PDB file of N, CA and C in Angstrom:
ATOM      1  N   UNK A   1      11.389   8.925   9.405  1.00 98.00           N
ATOM      2  CA  UNK A   1      11.868   7.919   8.954  1.00 98.00           C
ATOM      3  C   UNK A   1      10.933   7.098   7.933  1.00 98.00           C
ATOM      4  N   UNK A   2      11.544   6.195   7.104  1.00 98.00           N
ATOM      5  CA  UNK A   2      10.602   5.343   6.231  1.00 98.00           C
ATOM      6  C   UNK A   2      10.154   4.129   7.028  1.00 98.00           C
ATOM      7  N   UNK A   3       8.986   3.796   6.256  1.00 98.00           N
ATOM      8  CA  UNK A   3       8.137   2.664   6.732  1.00 98.00           C
ATOM      9  C   UNK A   3       7.689   1.889   5.409  1.00 98.00           C
ATOM     10  N   UNK A   4       7.753   0.495   5.729  1.00 98.00           N
ATOM     11  CA  UNK A   4       7.239  -0.216   4.639  1.00 98.00           C
ATOM     12  C   UNK A   4       5.795  -0.649   5.150  1.00 98.00           C
ATOM     13  N   UNK A   5       4.730  -0.558   4.136  1.00 98.00           N
ATOM     14  CA  UNK A   5       3.605  -0.935   4.463  1.00 98.00           C
ATOM     15  C   UNK A   5       3.262  -2.209   3.429  1.00 98.00           C
ATOM     16  N   UNK A   6       3.050  -3.359   4.114  1.00 98.00           N
ATOM     17  CA  UNK A   6       2.926  -4.454   3.236  1.00 98.00           C
ATOM     18  C   UNK A   6       1.574  -5.035   3.460  1.00 98.00           C
ATOM     19  N   UNK A   7       0.749  -5.158   2.461  1.00 98.00           N
ATOM     20  CA  UNK A   7      -0.791  -5.554   2.611  1.00 98.00           C
ATOM     21  C   UNK A   7      -0.922  -6.798   1.588  1.00 98.00           C
ATOM     22  N   UNK A   8      -1.686  -7.749   2.314  1.00 98.00           N
ATOM     23  CA  UNK A   8      -2.088  -8.987   1.444  1.00 98.00           C
ATOM     24  C   UNK A   8      -3.473  -8.988   1.052  1.00 98.00           C
ATOM     25  N   UNK A   9      -3.826  -9.195  -0.173  1.00 98.00           N
ATOM     26  CA  UNK A   9      -5.315  -9.236  -0.443  1.00 98.00           C
ATOM     27  C   UNK A   9      -5.971 -10.536  -0.004  1.00 98.00           C
ATOM     28  N   UNK A  10      -7.350 -10.224   0.309  1.00 97.00           N
ATOM     29  CA  UNK A  10      -8.089 -11.496   0.521  1.00 97.00           C
ATOM     30  C   UNK A  10      -8.284 -12.107  -1.089  1.00 97.00           C
ATOM     31  N   UNK A  11      -8.725 -13.200  -0.925  1.00 95.00           N
ATOM     32  CA  UNK A  11      -8.921 -13.976  -2.324  1.00 95.00           C
ATOM     33  C   UNK A  11     -10.255 -13.293  -2.958  1.00 95.00           C
ATOM     34  N   UNK A  12      -9.858 -13.475  -4.188  1.00 94.00           N
ATOM     35  CA  UNK A  12     -11.330 -12.919  -5.095  1.00 94.00           C
ATOM     36  C   UNK A  12     -11.569 -11.440  -4.671  1.00 94.00           C
ATOM     37  N   UNK A  13     -10.736 -10.560  -4.567  1.00 96.00           N
ATOM     38  CA  UNK A  13     -11.162  -9.327  -4.180  1.00 96.00           C
ATOM     39  C   UNK A  13     -10.764  -8.221  -5.225  1.00 96.00           C
ATOM     40  N   UNK A  14     -10.498  -8.699  -6.466  1.00 96.00           N
ATOM     41  CA  UNK A  14     -10.182  -7.681  -7.678  1.00 96.00           C
ATOM     42  C   UNK A  14     -11.295  -6.774  -7.845  1.00 96.00           C
ATOM     43  N   UNK A  15     -12.656  -7.152  -7.897  1.00 97.00           N
ATOM     44  CA  UNK A  15     -13.845  -6.223  -8.049  1.00 97.00           C
ATOM     45  C   UNK A  15     -13.856  -5.231  -7.033  1.00 97.00           C
ATOM     46  N   UNK A  16     -13.482  -5.490  -5.656  1.00 98.00           N
ATOM     47  CA  UNK A  16     -13.604  -4.589  -4.565  1.00 98.00           C
ATOM     48  C   UNK A  16     -12.359  -3.627  -4.871  1.00 98.00           C
ATOM     49  N   UNK A  17     -11.210  -4.268  -5.206  1.00 97.00           N
ATOM     50  CA  UNK A  17     -10.009  -3.295  -5.464  1.00 97.00           C
ATOM     51  C   UNK A  17     -10.362  -2.226  -6.403  1.00 97.00           C
ATOM     52  N   UNK A  18     -10.850  -2.760  -7.567  1.00 97.00           N
ATOM     53  CA  UNK A  18     -11.199  -2.088  -8.671  1.00 97.00           C
ATOM     54  C   UNK A  18     -12.152  -0.722  -8.357  1.00 97.00           C
ATOM     55  N   UNK A  19     -13.135  -0.943  -7.589  1.00 98.00           N
ATOM     56  CA  UNK A  19     -14.263   0.000  -7.189  1.00 98.00           C
ATOM     57  C   UNK A  19     -13.696   0.963  -6.352  1.00 98.00           C
ATOM     58  N   UNK A  20     -12.687   0.851  -5.444  1.00 98.00           N
ATOM     59  CA  UNK A  20     -12.253   1.744  -4.374  1.00 98.00           C
ATOM     60  C   UNK A  20     -10.887   2.271  -4.843  1.00 98.00           C
ATOM     61  N   UNK A  21     -10.270   1.839  -5.797  1.00 97.00           N
ATOM     62  CA  UNK A  21      -8.951   2.306  -6.334  1.00 97.00           C
ATOM     63  C   UNK A  21      -8.943   3.531  -6.583  1.00 97.00           C
ATOM     64  N   UNK A  22      -9.757   4.630  -6.742  1.00 98.00           N
ATOM     65  CA  UNK A  22      -9.506   5.840  -7.062  1.00 98.00           C
ATOM     66  C   UNK A  22      -9.288   6.687  -5.666  1.00 98.00           C
ATOM     67  N   UNK A  23     -10.033   6.299  -4.736  1.00 98.00           N
ATOM     68  CA  UNK A  23      -9.804   6.665  -3.219  1.00 98.00           C
ATOM     69  C   UNK A  23      -8.470   6.355  -2.839  1.00 98.00           C
ATOM     70  N   UNK A  24      -8.172   4.921  -2.957  1.00 98.00           N
ATOM     71  CA  UNK A  24      -6.925   4.546  -2.335  1.00 98.00           C
ATOM     72  C   UNK A  24      -5.686   5.483  -3.223  1.00 98.00           C
ATOM     73  N   UNK A  25      -5.760   5.466  -4.413  1.00 98.00           N
ATOM     74  CA  UNK A  25      -4.655   6.346  -5.296  1.00 98.00           C
ATOM     75  C   UNK A  25      -4.669   7.715  -4.680  1.00 98.00           C
ATOM     76  N   UNK A  26      -5.750   8.346  -4.330  1.00 98.00           N
ATOM     77  CA  UNK A  26      -5.714   9.664  -4.045  1.00 98.00           C
ATOM     78  C   UNK A  26      -4.854   9.870  -2.670  1.00 98.00           C
ATOM     79  N   UNK A  27      -4.982   8.979  -1.932  1.00 98.00           N
ATOM     80  CA  UNK A  27      -4.291   9.104  -0.540  1.00 98.00           C
ATOM     81  C   UNK A  27      -2.734   8.841  -0.868  1.00 98.00           C
ATOM     82  N   UNK A  28      -2.347   8.024  -1.923  1.00 98.00           N
ATOM     83  CA  UNK A  28      -0.936   8.067  -2.240  1.00 98.00           C
ATOM     84  C   UNK A  28      -0.493   9.131  -2.816  1.00 98.00           C
ATOM     85  N   UNK A  29      -1.340   9.745  -3.628  1.00 98.00           N
ATOM     86  CA  UNK A  29      -0.965  11.242  -4.250  1.00 98.00           C
ATOM     87  C   UNK A  29      -0.628  12.343  -3.555  1.00 98.00           C
ATOM     88  N   UNK A  30      -1.389  12.334  -2.364  1.00 98.00           N
ATOM     89  CA  UNK A  30      -1.266  13.344  -1.168  1.00 98.00           C
ATOM     90  C   UNK A  30       0.308  13.201  -0.661  1.00 98.00           C
ATOM     91  N   UNK A  31       0.550  11.827  -0.346  1.00 98.00           N
ATOM     92  CA  UNK A  31       1.878  11.428   0.099  1.00 98.00           C
ATOM     93  C   UNK A  31       3.013  11.813  -0.748  1.00 98.00           C
ATOM     94  N   UNK A  32       2.746  11.675  -2.160  1.00 98.00           N
ATOM     95  CA  UNK A  32       3.627  12.148  -3.129  1.00 98.00           C
ATOM     96  C   UNK A  32       3.843  13.535  -3.321  1.00 98.00           C
ATOM     97  N   UNK A  33       2.585  14.125  -3.140  1.00 98.00           N
ATOM     98  CA  UNK A  33       2.624  15.672  -3.162  1.00 98.00           C
ATOM     99  C   UNK A  33       3.429  16.268  -2.207  1.00 98.00           C
ATOM    100  N   UNK A  34       3.364  15.714  -0.817  1.00 98.00           N
ATOM    101  CA  UNK A  34       3.993  15.950   0.267  1.00 98.00           C
ATOM    102  C   UNK A  34       5.478  15.630   0.196  1.00 98.00           C
ATOM    103  N   UNK A  35       5.850  14.976  -0.793  1.00 98.00           N
ATOM    104  CA  UNK A  35       7.423  14.414  -0.896  1.00 98.00           C
ATOM    105  C   UNK A  35       7.828  13.326  -0.041  1.00 98.00           C
ATOM    106  N   UNK A  36       6.753  12.485   0.643  1.00 98.00           N
ATOM    107  CA  UNK A  36       7.008  11.466   1.363  1.00 98.00           C
ATOM    108  C   UNK A  36       6.986  10.294   0.797  1.00 98.00           C
ATOM    109  N   UNK A  37       6.316  10.072  -0.343  1.00 98.00           N
ATOM    110  CA  UNK A  37       6.295   8.588  -0.915  1.00 98.00           C
ATOM    111  C   UNK A  37       7.574   8.265  -1.686  1.00 98.00           C
ATOM    112  N   UNK A  38       8.131   7.221  -1.260  1.00 98.00           N
ATOM    113  CA  UNK A  38       9.119   6.466  -1.950  1.00 98.00           C
ATOM    114  C   UNK A  38       8.787   5.655  -3.046  1.00 98.00           C
ATOM    115  N   UNK A  39       7.913   4.992  -3.056  1.00 98.00           N
ATOM    116  CA  UNK A  39       7.402   3.916  -4.122  1.00 98.00           C
ATOM    117  C   UNK A  39       5.876   3.301  -3.671  1.00 98.00           C
ATOM    118  N   UNK A  40       5.213   2.882  -4.446  1.00 98.00           N
ATOM    119  CA  UNK A  40       4.052   2.263  -4.181  1.00 98.00           C
ATOM    120  C   UNK A  40       3.501   1.654  -5.276  1.00 98.00           C
ATOM    121  N   UNK A  41       2.844   0.491  -5.160  1.00 98.00           N
ATOM    122  CA  UNK A  41       2.264  -0.347  -6.290  1.00 98.00           C
ATOM    123  C   UNK A  41       1.706  -1.729  -5.752  1.00 98.00           C
ATOM    124  N   UNK A  42       0.764  -2.226  -6.745  1.00 98.00           N
ATOM    125  CA  UNK A  42       0.127  -3.774  -6.474  1.00 98.00           C
ATOM    126  C   UNK A  42       1.227  -4.783  -6.786  1.00 98.00           C
ATOM    127  N   UNK A  43       0.924  -5.900  -6.167  1.00 97.00           N
ATOM    128  CA  UNK A  43       1.822  -7.166  -6.713  1.00 97.00           C
ATOM    129  C   UNK A  43       0.945  -7.976  -7.652  1.00 97.00           C
ATOM    130  N   UNK A  44       1.328  -8.140  -8.874  1.00 98.00           N
ATOM    131  CA  UNK A  44       0.340  -8.955  -9.653  1.00 98.00           C
ATOM    132  C   UNK A  44       0.316 -10.484  -9.353  1.00 98.00           C
ATOM    133  N   UNK A  45      -0.751 -11.032  -9.518  1.00 96.00           N
ATOM    134  CA  UNK A  45      -0.822 -12.513  -9.027  1.00 96.00           C
ATOM    135  C   UNK A  45      -0.105 -13.419  -9.952  1.00 96.00           C
ATOM    136  N   UNK A  46       0.204 -12.976 -10.985  1.00 97.00           N
ATOM    137  CA  UNK A  46       0.840 -13.679 -12.191  1.00 97.00           C
ATOM    138  C   UNK A  46       2.052 -12.864 -12.557  1.00 97.00           C
ATOM    139  N   UNK A  47       2.915 -13.307 -13.534  1.00 97.00           N
ATOM    140  CA  UNK A  47       4.159 -12.585 -13.962  1.00 97.00           C
ATOM    141  C   UNK A  47       3.877 -11.869 -15.155  1.00 97.00           C
ATOM    142  N   UNK A  48       3.159 -10.691 -14.656  1.00 96.00           N
ATOM    143  CA  UNK A  48       2.806  -9.781 -15.832  1.00 96.00           C
ATOM    144  C   UNK A  48       2.384  -8.440 -15.239  1.00 96.00           C
ATOM    145  N   UNK A  49       2.558  -7.369 -15.804  1.00 94.00           N
ATOM    146  CA  UNK A  49       2.458  -6.109 -15.356  1.00 94.00           C
ATOM    147  C   UNK A  49       0.989  -5.767 -15.449  1.00 94.00           C
ATOM    148  N   UNK A  50       0.190  -6.506 -16.354  1.00 94.00           N
ATOM    149  CA  UNK A  50      -1.236  -6.308 -16.594  1.00 94.00           C
ATOM    150  C   UNK A  50      -1.791  -7.815 -16.430  1.00 94.00           C
ATOM    151  N   UNK A  51      -2.143  -8.030 -14.971  1.00 96.00           N
ATOM    152  CA  UNK A  51      -2.543  -9.515 -14.786  1.00 96.00           C
ATOM    153  C   UNK A  51      -4.053  -9.772 -15.053  1.00 96.00           C
ATOM    154  N   UNK A  52      -4.825  -9.004 -15.655  1.00 95.00           N
ATOM    155  CA  UNK A  52      -6.127  -9.222 -16.033  1.00 95.00           C
ATOM    156  C   UNK A  52      -6.842  -9.783 -14.794  1.00 95.00           C
ATOM    157  N   UNK A  53      -7.525 -10.967 -15.090  1.00 95.00           N
ATOM    158  CA  UNK A  53      -8.654 -11.375 -14.047  1.00 95.00           C
ATOM    159  C   UNK A  53      -7.906 -12.171 -13.033  1.00 95.00           C
ATOM    160  N   UNK A  54      -6.542 -12.292 -13.197  1.00 96.00           N
ATOM    161  CA  UNK A  54      -5.693 -13.016 -12.211  1.00 96.00           C
ATOM    162  C   UNK A  54      -5.575 -12.071 -10.891  1.00 96.00           C
ATOM    163  N   UNK A  55      -5.543 -10.794 -11.185  1.00 95.00           N
ATOM    164  CA  UNK A  55      -5.733  -9.945 -10.036  1.00 95.00           C
ATOM    165  C   UNK A  55      -4.208  -9.464  -9.505  1.00 95.00           C
ATOM    166  N   UNK A  56      -4.530  -9.242  -8.119  1.00 97.00           N
ATOM    167  CA  UNK A  56      -3.303  -9.015  -7.401  1.00 97.00           C
ATOM    168  C   UNK A  56      -3.347  -9.697  -6.066  1.00 97.00           C
ATOM    169  N   UNK A  57      -2.104  -9.954  -5.444  1.00 98.00           N
ATOM    170  CA  UNK A  57      -1.989 -10.633  -4.074  1.00 98.00           C
ATOM    171  C   UNK A  57      -1.784  -9.702  -3.268  1.00 98.00           C
ATOM    172  N   UNK A  58      -1.615  -8.344  -3.381  1.00 98.00           N
ATOM    173  CA  UNK A  58      -1.302  -7.280  -2.460  1.00 98.00           C
ATOM    174  C   UNK A  58      -0.682  -6.051  -2.882  1.00 98.00           C
ATOM    175  N   UNK A  59      -0.268  -5.183  -2.010  1.00 98.00           N
ATOM    176  CA  UNK A  59       0.390  -3.894  -2.355  1.00 98.00           C
ATOM    177  C   UNK A  59       1.615  -3.751  -1.235  1.00 98.00           C
ATOM    178  N   UNK A  60       2.487  -3.011  -1.726  1.00 98.00           N
ATOM    179  CA  UNK A  60       3.499  -2.350  -1.007  1.00 98.00           C
ATOM    180  C   UNK A  60       3.566  -0.900  -1.180  1.00 98.00           C
ATOM    181  N   UNK A  61       3.804  -0.203   0.091  1.00 98.00           N
ATOM    182  CA  UNK A  61       4.105   1.279  -0.058  1.00 98.00           C
ATOM    183  C   UNK A  61       5.473   1.511   0.857  1.00 98.00           C
ATOM    184  N   UNK A  62       6.319   2.269   0.213  1.00 98.00           N
ATOM    185  CA  UNK A  62       7.285   2.842   1.273  1.00 98.00           C
ATOM    186  C   UNK A  62       7.303   4.278   1.106  1.00 98.00           C
ATOM    187  N   UNK A  63       6.950   4.706   2.563  1.00 98.00           N
ATOM    188  CA  UNK A  63       6.943   6.141   2.687  1.00 98.00           C
ATOM    189  C   UNK A  63       7.364   6.722   3.922  1.00 98.00           C
ATOM    190  N   UNK A  64       7.414   8.103   4.167  1.00 98.00           N
ATOM    191  CA  UNK A  64       8.207   8.555   5.170  1.00 98.00           C
ATOM    192  C   UNK A  64       7.119   9.055   6.263  1.00 98.00           C
ATOM    193  N   UNK A  65       7.178   8.729   7.499  1.00 98.00           N
ATOM    194  CA  UNK A  65       6.161   9.222   8.446  1.00 98.00           C
ATOM    195  C   UNK A  65       6.859   9.587   9.696  1.00 98.00           C
ATOM    196  N   UNK A  66       6.128  10.339  10.732  1.00 98.00           N
ATOM    197  CA  UNK A  66       7.066  10.917  11.807  1.00 98.00           C
ATOM    198  C   UNK A  66       7.280   9.765  12.805  1.00 98.00           C
ATOM    199  N   UNK A  67       6.355   8.772  12.876  1.00 98.00           N
ATOM    200  CA  UNK A  67       6.753   7.692  13.748  1.00 98.00           C
ATOM    201  C   UNK A  67       5.999   6.418  13.185  1.00 98.00           C
ATOM    202  N   UNK A  68       6.156   5.063  13.880  1.00 98.00           N
ATOM    203  CA  UNK A  68       5.608   3.994  13.533  1.00 98.00           C
ATOM    204  C   UNK A  68       4.030   4.182  13.804  1.00 98.00           C
ATOM    205  N   UNK A  69       3.868   4.788  14.953  1.00 98.00           N
ATOM    206  CA  UNK A  69       2.148   4.791  14.976  1.00 98.00           C
ATOM    207  C   UNK A  69       1.393   5.618  13.813  1.00 98.00           C
ATOM    208  N   UNK A  70       2.229   6.748  13.499  1.00 98.00           N
ATOM    209  CA  UNK A  70       1.672   7.583  12.441  1.00 98.00           C
ATOM    210  C   UNK A  70       1.444   6.587  11.073  1.00 98.00           C
ATOM    211  N   UNK A  71       2.411   5.767  10.873  1.00 98.00           N
ATOM    212  CA  UNK A  71       2.371   5.103   9.739  1.00 98.00           C
ATOM    213  C   UNK A  71       1.416   3.952   9.792  1.00 98.00           C
ATOM    214  N   UNK A  72       1.187   3.426  11.056  1.00 98.00           N
ATOM    215  CA  UNK A  72       0.086   2.215  11.256  1.00 98.00           C
ATOM    216  C   UNK A  72      -1.078   2.956  11.037  1.00 98.00           C
ATOM    217  N   UNK A  73      -1.434   4.160  11.491  1.00 98.00           N
ATOM    218  CA  UNK A  73      -2.633   4.978  11.625  1.00 98.00           C
ATOM    219  C   UNK A  73      -3.048   5.256  10.073  1.00 98.00           C
ATOM    220  N   UNK A  74      -2.090   5.593   9.203  1.00 98.00           N
ATOM    221  CA  UNK A  74      -2.231   6.089   7.890  1.00 98.00           C
ATOM    222  C   UNK A  74      -2.714   4.586   7.170  1.00 98.00           C
ATOM    223  N   UNK A  75      -1.992   3.444   7.519  1.00 98.00           N
ATOM    224  CA  UNK A  75      -2.223   2.165   6.770  1.00 98.00           C
ATOM    225  C   UNK A  75      -3.560   1.696   6.983  1.00 98.00           C
ATOM    226  N   UNK A  76      -4.108   1.944   8.458  1.00 98.00           N
ATOM    227  CA  UNK A  76      -5.344   1.437   8.899  1.00 98.00           C
ATOM    228  C   UNK A  76      -6.558   2.164   8.310  1.00 98.00           C
ATOM    229  N   UNK A  77      -6.346   3.349   7.851  1.00 98.00           N
ATOM    230  CA  UNK A  77      -7.410   4.097   7.151  1.00 98.00           C
ATOM    231  C   UNK A  77      -7.591   3.873   5.599  1.00 98.00           C
ATOM    232  N   UNK A  78      -6.854   3.008   5.071  1.00 98.00           N
ATOM    233  CA  UNK A  78      -6.560   2.843   3.535  1.00 98.00           C
ATOM    234  C   UNK A  78      -8.227   2.372   3.154  1.00 98.00           C
ATOM    235  N   UNK A  79      -8.759   2.854   2.128  1.00 98.00           N
ATOM    236  CA  UNK A  79      -9.938   2.369   1.698  1.00 98.00           C
ATOM    237  C   UNK A  79      -9.995   0.952   1.234  1.00 98.00           C
ATOM    238  N   UNK A  80      -8.850   0.465   1.028  1.00 98.00           N
ATOM    239  CA  UNK A  80      -8.895  -1.166   0.671  1.00 98.00           C
ATOM    240  C   UNK A  80      -9.043  -1.890   1.874  1.00 98.00           C
ATOM    241  N   UNK A  81      -8.756  -1.609   3.080  1.00 97.00           N
ATOM    242  CA  UNK A  81      -9.264  -2.154   4.218  1.00 97.00           C
ATOM    243  C   UNK A  81     -10.842  -2.069   4.434  1.00 97.00           C
ATOM    244  N   UNK A  82     -11.213  -0.868   4.382  1.00 96.00           N
ATOM    245  CA  UNK A  82     -12.717  -0.743   4.751  1.00 96.00           C
ATOM    246  C   UNK A  82     -13.477  -1.403   3.656  1.00 96.00           C
ATOM    247  N   UNK A  83     -12.959  -1.574   2.482  1.00 98.00           N
ATOM    248  CA  UNK A  83     -13.778  -2.423   1.374  1.00 98.00           C
ATOM    249  C   UNK A  83     -13.446  -3.923   1.366  1.00 98.00           C
ATOM    250  N   UNK A  84     -12.551  -4.273   2.196  1.00 97.00           N
ATOM    251  CA  UNK A  84     -12.388  -5.774   2.453  1.00 97.00           C
ATOM    252  C   UNK A  84     -11.477  -6.367   1.434  1.00 97.00           C
ATOM    253  N   UNK A  85     -10.484  -5.511   0.651  1.00 98.00           N
ATOM    254  CA  UNK A  85      -9.743  -5.891  -0.186  1.00 98.00           C
ATOM    255  C   UNK A  85      -8.370  -6.696   0.628  1.00 98.00           C
ATOM    256  N   UNK A  86      -7.927  -5.712   1.553  1.00 98.00           N
ATOM    257  CA  UNK A  86      -6.866  -6.489   2.440  1.00 98.00           C
ATOM    258  C   UNK A  86      -7.382  -7.288   3.448  1.00 98.00           C
ATOM    259  N   UNK A  87      -6.504  -8.577   3.421  1.00 97.00           N
ATOM    260  CA  UNK A  87      -6.686  -9.511   4.475  1.00 97.00           C
ATOM    261  C   UNK A  87      -5.806  -9.107   5.777  1.00 97.00           C
ATOM    262  N   UNK A  88      -4.575  -8.720   5.503  1.00 97.00           N
ATOM    263  CA  UNK A  88      -3.496  -8.471   6.412  1.00 97.00           C
ATOM    264  C   UNK A  88      -2.812  -7.258   5.935  1.00 97.00           C
ATOM    265  N   UNK A  89      -2.276  -6.515   6.960  1.00 98.00           N
ATOM    266  CA  UNK A  89      -1.452  -5.325   6.683  1.00 98.00           C
ATOM    267  C   UNK A  89      -0.233  -5.400   7.894  1.00 98.00           C
ATOM    268  N   UNK A  90       0.768  -5.224   7.382  1.00 98.00           N
ATOM    269  CA  UNK A  90       1.913  -5.019   8.198  1.00 98.00           C
ATOM    270  C   UNK A  90       2.716  -3.671   7.902  1.00 98.00           C
ATOM    271  N   UNK A  91       3.155  -3.066   9.052  1.00 98.00           N
ATOM    272  CA  UNK A  91       3.891  -1.914   8.882  1.00 98.00           C
ATOM    273  C   UNK A  91       5.207  -1.904   9.761  1.00 98.00           C
ATOM    274  N   UNK A  92       6.300  -1.709   8.978  1.00 98.00           N
ATOM    275  CA  UNK A  92       7.554  -2.119   9.453  1.00 98.00           C
ATOM    276  C   UNK A  92       8.631  -0.792   9.312  1.00 98.00           C
ATOM    277  N   UNK A  93       9.367  -0.440  10.259  1.00 98.00           N
ATOM    278  CA  UNK A  93      10.386   0.657   9.943  1.00 98.00           C
ATOM    279  C   UNK A  93      11.378   0.103   8.723  1.00 98.00           C
ATOM    280  N   UNK A  94      11.799   0.929   8.084  1.00 98.00           N
ATOM    281  CA  UNK A  94      12.682   0.723   6.771  1.00 98.00           C
ATOM    282  C   UNK A  94      13.779   1.654   6.781  1.00 98.00           C
ATOM    283  N   UNK A  95      15.205   1.041   6.683  1.00 98.00           N
ATOM    284  CA  UNK A  95      16.342   1.854   6.412  1.00 98.00           C
ATOM    285  C   UNK A  95      16.789   1.590   5.015  1.00 98.00           C
ATOM    286  N   UNK A  96      16.464   2.798   4.261  1.00 96.00           N
ATOM    287  CA  UNK A  96      17.101   2.550   2.984  1.00 96.00           C
ATOM    288  C   UNK A  96      18.513   2.599   2.717  1.00 96.00           C
ATOM    289  N   UNK A  97      19.145   1.718   2.044  1.00 97.00           N
ATOM    290  CA  UNK A  97      20.565   1.768   1.885  1.00 97.00           C
ATOM    291  C   UNK A  97      21.104   2.319   0.561  1.00 97.00           C
ATOM    292  N   UNK A  98      20.230   1.999  -0.667  1.00 94.00           N
ATOM    293  CA  UNK A  98      20.383   2.356  -1.893  1.00 94.00           C
ATOM    294  C   UNK A  98      19.107   2.791  -2.420  1.00 94.00           C
TER     295      UNK A  98
END
């Protein structure tokens, strides 16, 4: 089943986000290589693909997992959590229509 992982950033976390981004992206690449990643990306804090110092307000991932518990465990192990980038993470089942 598909799951949405929606994470909100802590304020002023751009430096932390940048420092651990390679580890964060590597985990997403593994999901992609397994054919389980539908989409993933950050949410710019301003109306621009390149927000510069404004940074990001969070991230969204849509991926396939065997269960809600597996999706939650995967999200919990994100390097952004350990680094203090994310303030809050929600994991919810998702039904793709289009």
